C-alpha cells in the first residue's frame, strides 16, 4: 500500500515539474512589457538601425516602457487629389436641399380704363356720344313759307350712331349778341362785331369772326348744319360743323404678354427659404384715326360721298371749365354735346406701352404637415414691384384752302405755312410717362394637398407698403408752333397689394416636376399715363374790339395750352397662366 502511495506521489511531482519547466521557458523568451529602450530602436519610418538586418531571422525588438501615441499621416495630396472637408459637406448638403422653378408666363395687364380720352365733357359719358339727332330744332325746321322752309337744311344727311360720336359746334350763348352784331351797335347788349368782351370763347374749332358771323347769319350753309333759323333778321345761335370721332380707351388692350418667372429655394428643418422674381415683355397697344367710309354729316344738296371725312377730336377744358349750355328764346336747350375740342382732321395716332417686373424673398415655416397628404406653411417676406407706362398721342391738323368741303377755319399765324394756295398743317404731340415702384412687407399662407406624384397648391400673400411714383407730361406744338409745355410730379403714397398663385404639380421623373397654374396680382394707388393728364387751355381776352365785316380779323382771345400732369391713382391687376418645371437636387 505504501508502495502505491509513493508511486502516485512521484507521478504527481513529475507532472508539476514538467509544467513549471514549460512556463519558465515561455517566460524566458518573452520581452518585458516596460523595459528600458535600448540605444537602437527600430523607428516607424526612415533607415534601419545599425546592425539590423531585415533579411535575417526574426529579431528581438525592445519596446519602450511608457505608453506611446501614434498619428496616422495621410500621404501628401496632389493637385487632383480631392478629399471632402467640412465646408464641402455643408455645400453638398445645401445643394441637395435646393430647388428651382422656371416658368413661362402669359399674363394680361388691366386695361387703362374704359372711357373717353380727354377732358370731361357734358353728356359725353352718359351715352358716349349721340344716338339720335335730338339737337335738330324740329319746330323751326317744320315752318314752311310757300315751298321753302325756314330751316336752311332741307334734308341733312345725319346718321344716328351709338357711341363715340359728337357734334362739332360753334355757338353764342346770348342771342341778342348776334342780333346786335348784324343790326348795329348797342351799348348794353353788345358792340359791332361778334368778338366783343362778352363773346363766347370760340377757340375750338378756331374760327375767324367773319366765318362765324356767316355761319350764324345763314350766309354760309354749304359746310354746316344750323339747328335754328339763320337769316339776317333772326340769326341762329348754334352752327353744327360736322361730326367728330372720340378716341376711347376701350380700344387699348394689354393682353397676352409673354414673360418669365424663376423661383429658387432651400428646404430647412423649420420650412424653407425662397426667392421669386418675374419679368414681362413690353406690352404695346394703341389706336389710329380711320376716316369713316360713309360720313355721318353730308353736304346740303349733295350726295353723301361728297362730304369730307369726320375728324378725330379730343375734348378739352378752357380756363378749367366746360362749354356753356345754349338755349333759344323759348328756353329750349339747343346744344346736345357742346364741348371744346382739339381737332385732328388729317391723322391721329395713340401709342400705349407697359412693362413690369418684380421680386419677392420669403421665409416659410411649416405649420402643420402629414406626409403625402397635406402641408400648411406660413410666409413672411418682402415684395418689390416696378411698373412703367407711356401714352403718346400725335395728331395732325391740315387746312386745305382749295377744298370747298373743308369746314374748318383757322388763323394764318397758327400754322406752319402762310401760303394760302398750299395746305397748312400743324402736328401736335402729348406725351405722358409714369413709373411706379411699389414695395413693402408681406405675410401669407401656402397650402399643398397631394403626394409626390400629384399635388395642388395655393399661395396667398398680402402686402402693406408704399408706392413711390413719378409722372411726366410733355406737350409740343399743341395750338400753334412753339406752344410747348412740360410738367412732372413725384410723391410717395400708401399702397396695398395682393398676390395669389393656384397651381398643380405632376412628377415626371426623379427630381423633375411639371407645374401649371393661374396667377393674380393686384395693387392700389397706381398712377397711369391716361389718367394723369389735365386737358386744359388758358384763354385771355385781348380787349380789342374788331368791327363786323373785317376780313379774317383774328381771335379776340389769346390762347396757350395748359396741358399739365395731375395726381390721379387707380388700381392695377395682372393675371394669367404659367407653365414650367420644378427641379429639386
Coordinates of C-alpha atoms in Angstrom, one line a residue:
X1 CA 0.0 0.0 0.0
X2 CA 2.8 2.4 0.8
X3 CA 4.4 1.5 -2.4
X4 CA 1.2 2.5 -4.2
X5 CA 1.1 5.9 -2.4
X6 CA 4.7 6.6 -3.2
X7 CA 4.3 5.8 -6.8
X8 CA 1.3 8.1 -7.1
X9 CA 3.1 10.9 -5.4
X10 CA 6.1 10.5 -7.6
X11 CA 3.9 10.8 -10.8
X12 CA 2.3 14.0 -9.4
X13 CA 5.6 15.6 -8.6
X14 CA 6.9 14.7 -12.0
X15 CA 3.9 16.3 -13.8
X16 CA 4.2 19.5 -11.8
X17 CA 7.8 19.7 -12.6
X18 CA 7.2 19.5 -16.3
X19 CA 4.6 22.2 -16.1
X20 CA 6.9 24.6 -14.3
X21 CA 9.6 23.9 -16.8
X22 CA 7.3 24.9 -19.7
X23 CA 6.1 28.1 -18.0
X24 CA 9.7 29.1 -17.2
X25 CA 10.9 28.5 -20.7
X26 CA 8.0 30.6 -22.1
X27 CA 8.6 33.5 -19.8
X28 CA 12.3 33.4 -20.5
X29 CA 11.7 34.2 -24.2
X30 CA 9.0 37.0 -23.6
X31 CA 10.4 40.6 -23.5
X32 CA 9.5 42.7 -20.5
X33 CA 6.5 44.9 -21.2
X34 CA 8.1 48.1 -19.9
X35 CA 11.7 47.5 -20.3
X36 CA 14.1 50.4 -21.0
X37 CA 14.5 51.3 -24.6
X38 CA 17.8 50.1 -26.0
X39 CA 20.1 52.6 -27.7
X40 CA 18.9 51.3 -31.1
X41 CA 15.1 51.1 -31.6
X42 CA 13.5 50.3 -34.9
X43 CA 11.9 53.6 -35.9
X44 CA 8.5 53.7 -37.6
X45 CA 10.0 55.1 -40.7
X46 CA 13.4 56.0 -42.2
X47 CA 16.5 53.9 -42.3
X48 CA 17.0 50.7 -40.3
X49 CA 19.2 50.9 -37.2
X50 CA 22.8 49.9 -37.4
X51 CA 23.3 46.1 -37.2
X52 CA 19.7 45.3 -38.1
X53 CA 19.3 43.0 -41.0
X54 CA 15.7 42.8 -42.2
X55 CA 16.6 39.7 -44.3
X56 CA 17.6 37.7 -41.3
X57 CA 15.6 35.8 -38.8
X58 CA 13.0 37.4 -36.6
X59 CA 15.0 39.5 -34.2
X60 CA 14.0 40.8 -30.8
X61 CA 12.9 44.4 -30.6
X62 CA 12.6 46.0 -27.2
X63 CA 9.5 48.3 -26.7
X64 CA 9.6 51.4 -24.5
X65 CA 8.2 51.1 -21.0
X66 CA 6.0 54.3 -21.4
X67 CA 2.7 54.4 -23.4
X68 CA 3.3 55.7 -26.9
X69 CA 0.8 57.6 -29.1
X70 CA 0.9 57.4 -32.9
X71 CA -0.9 59.6 -35.5
X72 CA -1.7 58.3 -39.0
X73 CA -0.5 60.9 -41.5
X74 CA -2.1 60.6 -45.0
X75 CA 0.2 60.8 -47.9
X76 CA 0.7 64.3 -49.3
X77 CA -2.3 65.4 -51.6
X78 CA -1.7 66.3 -55.2
X79 CA -3.4 68.9 -57.3
X80 CA -6.0 66.3 -58.5
X81 CA -6.4 64.6 -55.1
X82 CA -9.9 65.7 -53.8
X83 CA -10.9 65.0 -50.2
X84 CA -14.2 66.2 -48.6
X85 CA -13.9 68.8 -45.9
X86 CA -16.5 70.2 -43.5
X87 CA -17.2 73.1 -45.9
X88 CA -17.6 70.6 -48.8
X89 CA -20.1 68.6 -46.8
X90 CA -22.1 71.8 -46.0
X91 CA -22.2 72.9 -49.5
X92 CA -23.1 69.4 -50.7
X93 CA -26.0 69.2 -48.3
X94 CA -27.2 72.7 -49.2
X95 CA -27.2 71.8 -52.9
X96 CA -29.2 68.6 -52.1
X97 CA -31.9 70.7 -50.3
X98 CA -32.1 73.4 -53.1
X99 CA -34.9 73.5 -55.6
X100 CA -35.6 75.8 -58.6
X101 CA -38.7 76.5 -60.7
X102 CA -38.6 78.1 -64.2
X103 CA -41.9 79.2 -65.7
X104 CA -43.2 80.8 -68.9
X105 CA -45.8 83.5 -68.2
X106 CA -48.7 84.6 -70.4
X107 CA -50.3 87.5 -68.5
X108 CA -52.8 90.3 -69.1
X109 CA -52.4 93.8 -67.7
X110 CA -55.7 95.5 -66.7
X111 CA -56.6 98.0 -69.4
X112 CA -56.2 101.7 -68.8
X113 CA -59.9 102.5 -68.2
X114 CA -62.9 102.4 -70.5
X115 CA -63.8 105.9 -71.2
X116 CA -63.1 108.9 -73.5
X117 CA -59.6 110.2 -73.9
X118 CA -59.6 113.9 -73.0
X119 CA -61.2 116.2 -70.5
X120 CA -64.7 115.5 -69.1
X121 CA -67.5 116.9 -71.2
X122 CA -71.2 117.4 -70.9
X123 CA -73.2 114.3 -71.8
X124 CA -70.1 112.6 -73.2
X125 CA -70.1 109.9 -70.5
X126 CA -73.8 109.4 -70.5
X127 CA -74.1 107.8 -73.9
X128 CA -70.5 108.3 -75.1
X129 CA -71.9 110.5 -77.9
X130 CA -75.3 110.8 -79.5
X131 CA -77.8 108.2 -80.6
X132 CA -80.4 110.3 -82.3
X133 CA -80.4 113.8 -83.9
X134 CA -82.0 115.5 -80.8
X135 CA -80.2 118.7 -81.5
X136 CA -82.2 119.4 -84.6
X137 CA -84.8 122.2 -84.0
X138 CA -87.8 120.3 -85.2
X139 CA -90.3 123.2 -84.7
X140 CA -88.4 125.7 -86.8
X141 CA -87.4 123.1 -89.4
X142 CA -91.1 122.4 -90.0
X143 CA -92.0 126.0 -90.6
X144 CA -92.7 126.3 -94.3
X145 CA -93.3 129.5 -96.2
X146 CA -94.6 128.7 -99.6
X147 CA -92.5 125.9 -100.9
X148 CA -89.4 126.9 -98.8
X149 CA -88.6 126.0 -95.3
X150 CA -87.1 128.5 -92.9
X151 CA -84.7 125.7 -91.9
X152 CA -81.7 126.2 -94.2
X153 CA -81.0 122.4 -94.5
X154 CA -83.8 120.5 -96.1
X155 CA -82.5 117.0 -95.6
X156 CA -79.4 116.8 -93.5
X157 CA -77.6 113.5 -94.1
X158 CA -77.2 112.7 -90.4
X159 CA -76.8 109.1 -89.3
X160 CA -77.8 108.0 -85.8
X161 CA -74.7 106.2 -84.5
X162 CA -74.5 104.8 -80.9
X163 CA -71.4 105.9 -79.1
X164 CA -68.1 107.7 -79.7
X165 CA -69.5 110.4 -81.9
X166 CA -70.1 114.1 -81.0
X167 CA -71.1 117.2 -82.8
X168 CA -68.5 119.9 -83.5
X169 CA -70.4 123.1 -82.9
X170 CA -69.9 126.8 -82.6
X171 CA -72.4 128.9 -80.6
X172 CA -73.3 132.1 -78.9
X173 CA -75.0 131.9 -75.6
X174 CA -76.6 135.3 -75.9
X175 CA -78.9 135.6 -78.9
X176 CA -79.0 139.4 -78.6
X177 CA -75.3 139.4 -79.3
X178 CA -75.9 138.0 -82.7
X179 CA -78.7 140.4 -83.5
X180 CA -76.7 143.4 -82.5
X181 CA -73.7 142.1 -84.4
X182 CA -75.8 142.3 -87.5
X183 CA -78.2 145.1 -86.8
X184 CA -75.9 147.7 -85.3
X185 CA -74.2 148.9 -82.2
X186 CA -75.9 148.6 -78.8
X187 CA -74.0 149.8 -75.7
X188 CA -76.0 147.4 -73.4
X189 CA -76.3 144.2 -75.5
X190 CA -73.1 144.4 -77.3
X191 CA -71.0 146.2 -79.8
X192 CA -70.4 145.9 -83.5
X193 CA -68.8 142.6 -84.4
X194 CA -69.2 139.2 -82.8
X195 CA -65.9 139.4 -81.0
X196 CA -66.8 141.7 -78.0
X197 CA -65.9 141.5 -74.4
X198 CA -68.9 139.2 -73.6
X199 CA -68.3 136.9 -76.6
X200 CA -68.0 133.2 -76.0
X201 CA -64.6 131.6 -76.4
X202 CA -64.7 130.3 -79.9
X203 CA -61.3 128.5 -79.6
X204 CA -62.2 125.0 -80.7
X205 CA -62.8 124.9 -83.6
X206 CA -60.7 128.0 -84.1
X207 CA -62.9 130.1 -86.5
X208 CA -62.4 133.6 -87.8
X209 CA -65.0 136.1 -86.7
X210 CA -66.1 136.6 -90.3
X211 CA -66.7 132.9 -90.9
X212 CA -68.5 132.7 -87.5
X213 CA -70.8 135.6 -88.5
X214 CA -71.5 134.0 -91.8
X215 CA -72.4 130.7 -90.1
X216 CA -74.8 132.3 -87.6
X217 CA -76.4 134.6 -90.2
X218 CA -77.1 131.7 -92.5
X219 CA -75.0 133.2 -95.3
X220 CA -72.7 130.1 -95.3
X221 CA -74.8 127.0 -95.2
X222 CA -72.6 125.0 -97.5
X223 CA -70.3 123.4 -95.0
X224 CA -72.5 123.2 -91.9
X225 CA -75.9 122.5 -90.3
X226 CA -77.7 125.2 -88.4
X227 CA -80.3 123.9 -85.9
X228 CA -82.1 127.2 -85.7
X229 CA -83.1 129.7 -88.4
X230 CA -80.2 131.6 -90.0
X231 CA -81.5 134.7 -91.6
X232 CA -80.0 138.2 -91.1
X233 CA -83.2 139.2 -89.2
X234 CA -83.1 136.1 -86.9
X235 CA -79.6 134.6 -86.7
X236 CA -79.1 131.2 -85.2
X237 CA -77.2 130.6 -82.0
X238 CA -75.6 127.2 -82.9
X239 CA -73.8 126.1 -86.0
X240 CA -73.0 122.4 -86.4
X241 CA -69.9 122.0 -88.5
X242 CA -69.6 118.2 -88.6
X243 CA -69.5 115.0 -86.5
X244 CA -66.3 114.2 -84.6
X245 CA -65.0 110.8 -83.6
X246 CA -63.9 110.4 -80.0
X247 CA -60.8 108.4 -79.0
X248 CA -61.9 105.8 -76.5
X249 CA -59.5 103.8 -74.2
X250 CA -61.7 100.7 -74.6
X251 CA -59.7 100.0 -77.7
X252 CA -56.5 99.7 -75.7
X253 CA -55.9 96.0 -74.9
X254 CA -52.9 94.8 -72.9
X255 CA -53.5 91.1 -73.2
X256 CA -51.3 88.1 -74.0
X257 CA -48.0 89.4 -72.7
X258 CA -45.1 87.0 -72.6
X259 CA -42.8 86.8 -69.5
X260 CA -40.6 84.7 -67.3
X261 CA -40.6 83.8 -63.6
X262 CA -38.0 82.0 -61.6
X263 CA -38.1 80.6 -58.1
X264 CA -35.0 79.5 -56.0
X265 CA -35.5 77.9 -52.6
X266 CA -33.7 75.9 -49.9
X267 CA -35.5 73.4 -47.7
X268 CA -34.6 73.8 -44.0
X269 CA -35.5 71.9 -40.8
X270 CA -38.2 74.5 -40.0
X271 CA -39.5 75.1 -43.5
X272 CA -37.8 76.9 -46.4
X273 CA -36.0 80.0 -47.7
X274 CA -37.3 81.1 -51.0
X275 CA -36.9 84.0 -53.5
X276 CA -39.1 84.5 -56.7
X277 CA -38.7 87.1 -59.5
X278 CA -40.6 87.8 -62.7
X279 CA -40.3 90.0 -65.8
X280 CA -42.8 90.7 -68.5
X281 CA -42.0 91.8 -72.1
X282 CA -43.0 95.3 -73.1
X283 CA -46.7 95.3 -73.9
X284 CA -47.8 97.5 -76.8
X285 CA -51.3 98.7 -77.9
X286 CA -52.8 101.7 -79.5
X287 CA -55.4 103.2 -81.9
X288 CA -55.3 105.1 -85.1
X289 CA -57.7 107.5 -86.8
X290 CA -59.6 105.9 -89.6
X291 CA -61.9 108.1 -91.7
X292 CA -65.4 106.7 -91.9
X293 CA -66.4 105.4 -95.4
X294 CA -69.9 106.8 -95.0
X295 CA -69.7 110.1 -93.3
X296 CA -72.3 111.0 -90.8
X297 CA -72.8 114.6 -91.9
X298 CA -73.5 115.3 -95.5
X299 CA -73.3 118.4 -97.6
X300 CA -76.7 120.0 -98.1
X301 CA -78.0 119.4 -101.6
X302 CA -75.1 117.0 -102.4
X303 CA -74.6 113.3 -102.3
X304 CA -73.1 111.9 -99.1
X305 CA -70.0 110.8 -101.0
X306 CA -69.1 114.4 -101.4
X307 CA -68.7 115.0 -97.7
X308 CA -65.4 115.2 -96.0
X309 CA -64.1 112.7 -93.5
X310 CA -65.2 113.1 -89.9
X311 CA -62.2 114.1 -87.8
X312 CA -60.8 112.8 -84.6
X313 CA -61.4 115.1 -81.6
X314 CA -60.1 115.3 -78.1
X315 CA -62.3 117.2 -75.5
X316 CA -60.5 119.9 -73.6
X317 CA -61.4 122.5 -70.9
X318 CA -60.9 126.2 -71.4
X319 CA -59.9 128.0 -68.2
X320 CA -60.8 124.9 -66.3
X321 CA -64.4 124.9 -67.5
X322 CA -66.7 123.2 -69.9
X323 CA -68.5 125.0 -72.7
X324 CA -71.8 126.6 -71.5
X325 CA -75.2 125.4 -72.4
X326 CA -77.1 127.3 -75.1
X327 CA -80.8 127.9 -75.1
X328 CA -83.1 129.5 -77.6
X329 CA -85.5 132.4 -76.8
X330 CA -88.2 129.9 -75.7
X331 CA -85.8 128.3 -73.1
X332 CA -85.2 125.2 -75.1
X333 CA -81.7 123.6 -74.9
X334 CA -80.2 123.8 -78.4
X335 CA -76.8 122.1 -78.0
X336 CA -76.6 118.4 -77.3
X337 CA -72.8 117.9 -76.7
X338 CA -71.4 121.4 -76.6
X339 CA -67.7 120.9 -75.7
X340 CA -64.4 122.4 -76.6
X341 CA -62.3 120.1 -78.9
X342 CA -58.8 119.6 -80.3
X343 CA -59.4 118.7 -83.9
X344 CA -57.2 116.4 -86.0
X345 CA -58.6 116.0 -89.5
X346 CA -55.5 114.6 -91.1
X347 CA -54.2 111.9 -88.8
X348 CA -54.2 110.9 -85.2
X349 CA -52.3 108.0 -83.6
X350 CA -52.1 106.9 -79.9
X351 CA -49.4 104.5 -78.8
X352 CA -49.5 102.9 -75.3
X353 CA -46.7 100.8 -73.8
X354 CA -46.4 98.9 -70.4
X355 CA -43.7 96.9 -68.8
X356 CA -43.5 95.2 -65.3
X357 CA -41.0 93.2 -63.2
X358 CA -40.5 92.4 -59.5
X359 CA -39.1 90.1 -56.9
X360 CA -40.1 88.7 -53.5
X361 CA -37.9 86.9 -50.9
X362 CA -39.8 84.9 -48.3
X363 CA -39.3 82.7 -45.2
X364 CA -41.6 79.7 -44.8
X365 CA -42.4 78.0 -41.5
X366 CA -44.1 74.6 -41.7
X367 CA -47.3 75.0 -39.6
X368 CA -48.8 71.5 -40.0
X369 CA -47.9 68.6 -42.2
X370 CA -48.9 65.0 -42.9
X371 CA -46.6 63.4 -45.4
X372 CA -48.3 62.5 -48.7
X373 CA -51.5 64.2 -47.5
X374 CA -51.2 67.9 -46.9
X375 CA -48.8 70.7 -45.8
X376 CA -49.6 74.1 -44.5
X377 CA -46.9 76.8 -44.2
X378 CA -46.9 80.4 -43.1
X379 CA -44.9 83.0 -45.0
X380 CA -43.2 86.3 -44.1
X381 CA -41.3 88.3 -46.7
X382 CA -40.8 91.4 -48.8
X383 CA -42.2 92.4 -52.2
X384 CA -40.9 94.9 -54.8
X385 CA -42.9 95.7 -57.9
X386 CA -41.8 98.0 -60.7
X387 CA -44.4 99.2 -63.3
X388 CA -43.7 101.7 -66.1
X389 CA -46.0 103.0 -68.8
X390 CA -46.1 105.6 -71.6
X391 CA -49.0 107.0 -73.6
X392 CA -48.1 109.1 -76.6
X393 CA -50.7 111.0 -78.7
X394 CA -49.8 112.6 -82.0
X395 CA -52.3 114.3 -84.2
X396 CA -52.1 116.4 -87.4
X397 CA -54.5 119.1 -88.5
X398 CA -54.4 120.3 -92.1
X399 CA -56.1 123.3 -93.6
X400 CA -56.8 123.0 -97.3
X401 CA -57.9 126.3 -98.6
X402 CA -58.8 124.9 -102.1
X403 CA -61.1 122.2 -100.7
X404 CA -64.7 123.6 -100.8
X405 CA -65.9 120.9 -98.5
X406 CA -63.4 121.7 -95.7
X407 CA -65.5 123.4 -92.9
X408 CA -62.6 124.1 -90.6
X409 CA -61.0 127.6 -90.4
X410 CA -58.0 128.6 -88.5
X411 CA -56.0 131.8 -88.2
X412 CA -53.0 132.0 -90.5
X413 CA -50.5 132.5 -87.7
X414 CA -51.4 129.2 -86.1
X415 CA -50.0 127.0 -88.9
X416 CA -46.6 126.5 -90.3
X417 CA -47.3 127.6 -93.9
X418 CA -48.8 131.0 -94.6
X419 CA -49.2 130.4 -98.3
X420 CA -53.0 130.4 -99.0
X421 CA -52.6 128.3 -102.1
X422 CA -51.0 125.4 -100.2
X423 CA -52.1 123.1 -97.4
X424 CA -51.2 124.4 -94.0
X425 CA -50.6 121.8 -91.3
X426 CA -49.9 121.5 -87.6
X427 CA -48.6 118.4 -85.8
X428 CA -49.3 118.3 -82.1
X429 CA -47.9 115.8 -79.5
X430 CA -49.0 114.9 -76.0
X431 CA -46.6 112.5 -74.2
X432 CA -47.4 111.1 -70.8
X433 CA -44.9 108.8 -68.8
X434 CA -45.3 107.1 -65.4
X435 CA -43.1 105.0 -63.2
X436 CA -44.5 103.1 -60.1
X437 CA -42.2 101.5 -57.5
X438 CA -44.3 99.5 -55.0
X439 CA -42.6 97.9 -52.0
X440 CA -43.4 96.6 -48.6
X441 CA -43.5 93.6 -46.2
X442 CA -45.7 90.6 -47.0
X443 CA -47.5 87.9 -45.0
X444 CA -49.2 84.8 -46.4
X445 CA -50.1 81.2 -46.3
X446 CA -49.1 78.3 -48.6
X447 CA -51.3 75.2 -48.7
X448 CA -50.3 72.0 -50.5
X449 CA -52.5 68.9 -50.9
X450 CA -51.5 65.6 -52.5
X451 CA -48.4 63.3 -52.7
X452 CA -45.1 63.4 -54.5
X453 CA -46.7 62.3 -57.8
X454 CA -49.7 64.8 -58.0
X455 CA -50.3 67.8 -55.8
X456 CA -52.2 71.1 -55.8
X457 CA -51.1 74.3 -54.1
X458 CA -52.4 77.7 -53.2
X459 CA -50.2 80.6 -52.3
X460 CA -51.8 83.9 -51.0
X461 CA -49.8 86.9 -49.8
X462 CA -50.9 90.4 -48.6
X463 CA -48.6 93.4 -48.8
X464 CA -48.9 96.7 -47.0
X465 CA -46.3 99.2 -48.1
X466 CA -45.8 102.4 -50.2
X467 CA -45.7 103.4 -53.9
X468 CA -43.1 105.9 -54.8
X469 CA -44.1 107.1 -58.3
X470 CA -43.1 109.7 -60.8
X471 CA -45.3 111.1 -63.6
X472 CA -44.4 113.4 -66.5
X473 CA -46.5 115.1 -69.2
X474 CA -44.8 116.8 -72.2
X475 CA -46.6 118.8 -74.9
X476 CA -45.2 120.0 -78.3
X477 CA -47.0 122.5 -80.7
X478 CA -50.5 121.9 -79.3
X479 CA -52.3 125.1 -80.5
X480 CA -49.6 126.6 -82.7
X481 CA -45.9 126.1 -83.5
X482 CA -43.9 126.7 -80.3
X483 CA -46.8 126.1 -77.9
X484 CA -44.9 123.7 -75.6
X485 CA -45.2 122.7 -72.0
X486 CA -43.6 120.2 -69.6
X487 CA -44.6 119.3 -66.1
X488 CA -43.7 116.5 -63.7
X489 CA -44.6 115.3 -60.2
X490 CA -43.1 112.7 -57.8
X491 CA -44.6 111.5 -54.5
X492 CA -45.0 108.6 -52.1
X493 CA -48.4 107.2 -51.2
X494 CA -49.6 104.3 -49.1
X495 CA -50.2 101.2 -51.2
X496 CA -51.6 97.7 -50.7
X497 CA -51.1 94.6 -52.8
X498 CA -52.4 91.0 -53.1
X499 CA -50.7 88.1 -54.8
X500 CA -52.2 84.6 -55.5
X501 CA -50.9 81.5 -57.2
X502 CA -53.0 78.4 -57.8
X503 CA -51.0 75.6 -59.4
X504 CA -50.8 71.9 -60.0
X505 CA -47.7 69.7 -59.9
X506 CA -47.2 66.4 -61.8
X507 CA -43.9 64.5 -61.2
X508 CA -42.4 63.4 -64.5
X509 CA -39.2 61.7 -63.4
X510 CA -37.0 61.8 -60.3
X511 CA -36.1 65.4 -59.5
X512 CA -38.2 66.9 -62.3
X513 CA -41.8 68.0 -61.8
X514 CA -44.2 69.7 -64.3
X515 CA -46.1 72.8 -63.0
X516 CA -49.1 74.7 -64.4
X517 CA -51.1 77.4 -62.6
X518 CA -53.1 80.6 -62.6
X519 CA -51.7 83.8 -61.2
X520 CA -53.3 87.0 -60.0
X521 CA -51.6 90.2 -58.7
X522 CA -53.4 93.4 -57.5
X523 CA -52.1 96.8 -56.4
X524 CA -53.7 100.0 -55.2
X525 CA -52.5 103.6 -55.6
X526 CA -51.0 103.1 -59.1
X527 CA -50.7 106.2 -61.4
X528 CA -51.2 105.6 -65.1
X529 CA -50.5 107.9 -68.1
X530 CA -54.0 108.1 -69.4
X531 CA -55.4 109.4 -66.1
X532 CA -52.8 112.0 -65.0
X533 CA -53.3 114.4 -67.9
X534 CA -55.1 117.7 -67.3
X535 CA -56.5 118.7 -70.7
X536 CA -56.9 122.5 -70.3
X537 CA -56.3 125.6 -72.3
X538 CA -55.8 129.2 -71.0
X539 CA -57.8 131.9 -72.9
X540 CA -57.2 135.6 -72.2
X541 CA -59.3 138.4 -73.8
X542 CA -57.3 140.7 -75.9
X543 CA -59.5 143.7 -75.1
X544 CA -59.6 144.7 -78.7
X545 CA -63.0 145.2 -80.5
X546 CA -62.9 144.3 -84.2
X547 CA -65.8 145.8 -86.2
X548 CA -68.0 143.4 -88.1
X549 CA -67.0 142.9 -91.8
X550 CA -63.3 142.8 -91.1
X551 CA -61.8 140.1 -93.2
X552 CA -60.1 137.4 -91.2
X553 CA -59.6 139.7 -88.2
X554 CA -58.1 137.1 -85.9
X555 CA -59.2 136.0 -82.5
X556 CA -60.4 138.3 -79.7
X557 CA -58.7 135.9 -77.2
X558 CA -55.1 134.8 -76.8
X559 CA -54.6 131.1 -76.2
X560 CA -51.9 129.0 -74.6
X561 CA -52.0 125.3 -73.7
X562 CA -52.1 124.4 -70.0
X563 CA -52.0 120.6 -70.5
X564 CA -50.2 119.5 -67.3
X565 CA -49.7 116.5 -65.1
X566 CA -52.2 115.9 -62.3
X567 CA -52.1 113.4 -59.4
X568 CA -54.5 110.6 -60.2
X569 CA -54.3 107.0 -59.0
X570 CA -56.2 103.8 -59.6
X571 CA -55.9 100.1 -59.1
X572 CA -53.9 97.7 -61.3
X573 CA -54.2 93.9 -61.8
X574 CA -52.0 91.4 -63.6
X575 CA -53.4 87.9 -64.3
X576 CA -52.7 84.9 -66.5
X577 CA -51.3 81.4 -66.8
X578 CA -47.9 80.0 -66.0
X579 CA -46.3 76.7 -67.2
X580 CA -42.9 75.4 -66.2
X581 CA -40.7 72.8 -64.5
X582 CA -39.6 72.3 -60.9
X583 CA -36.2 70.8 -60.4
X584 CA -35.0 69.6 -57.0
X585 CA -31.5 68.3 -56.5

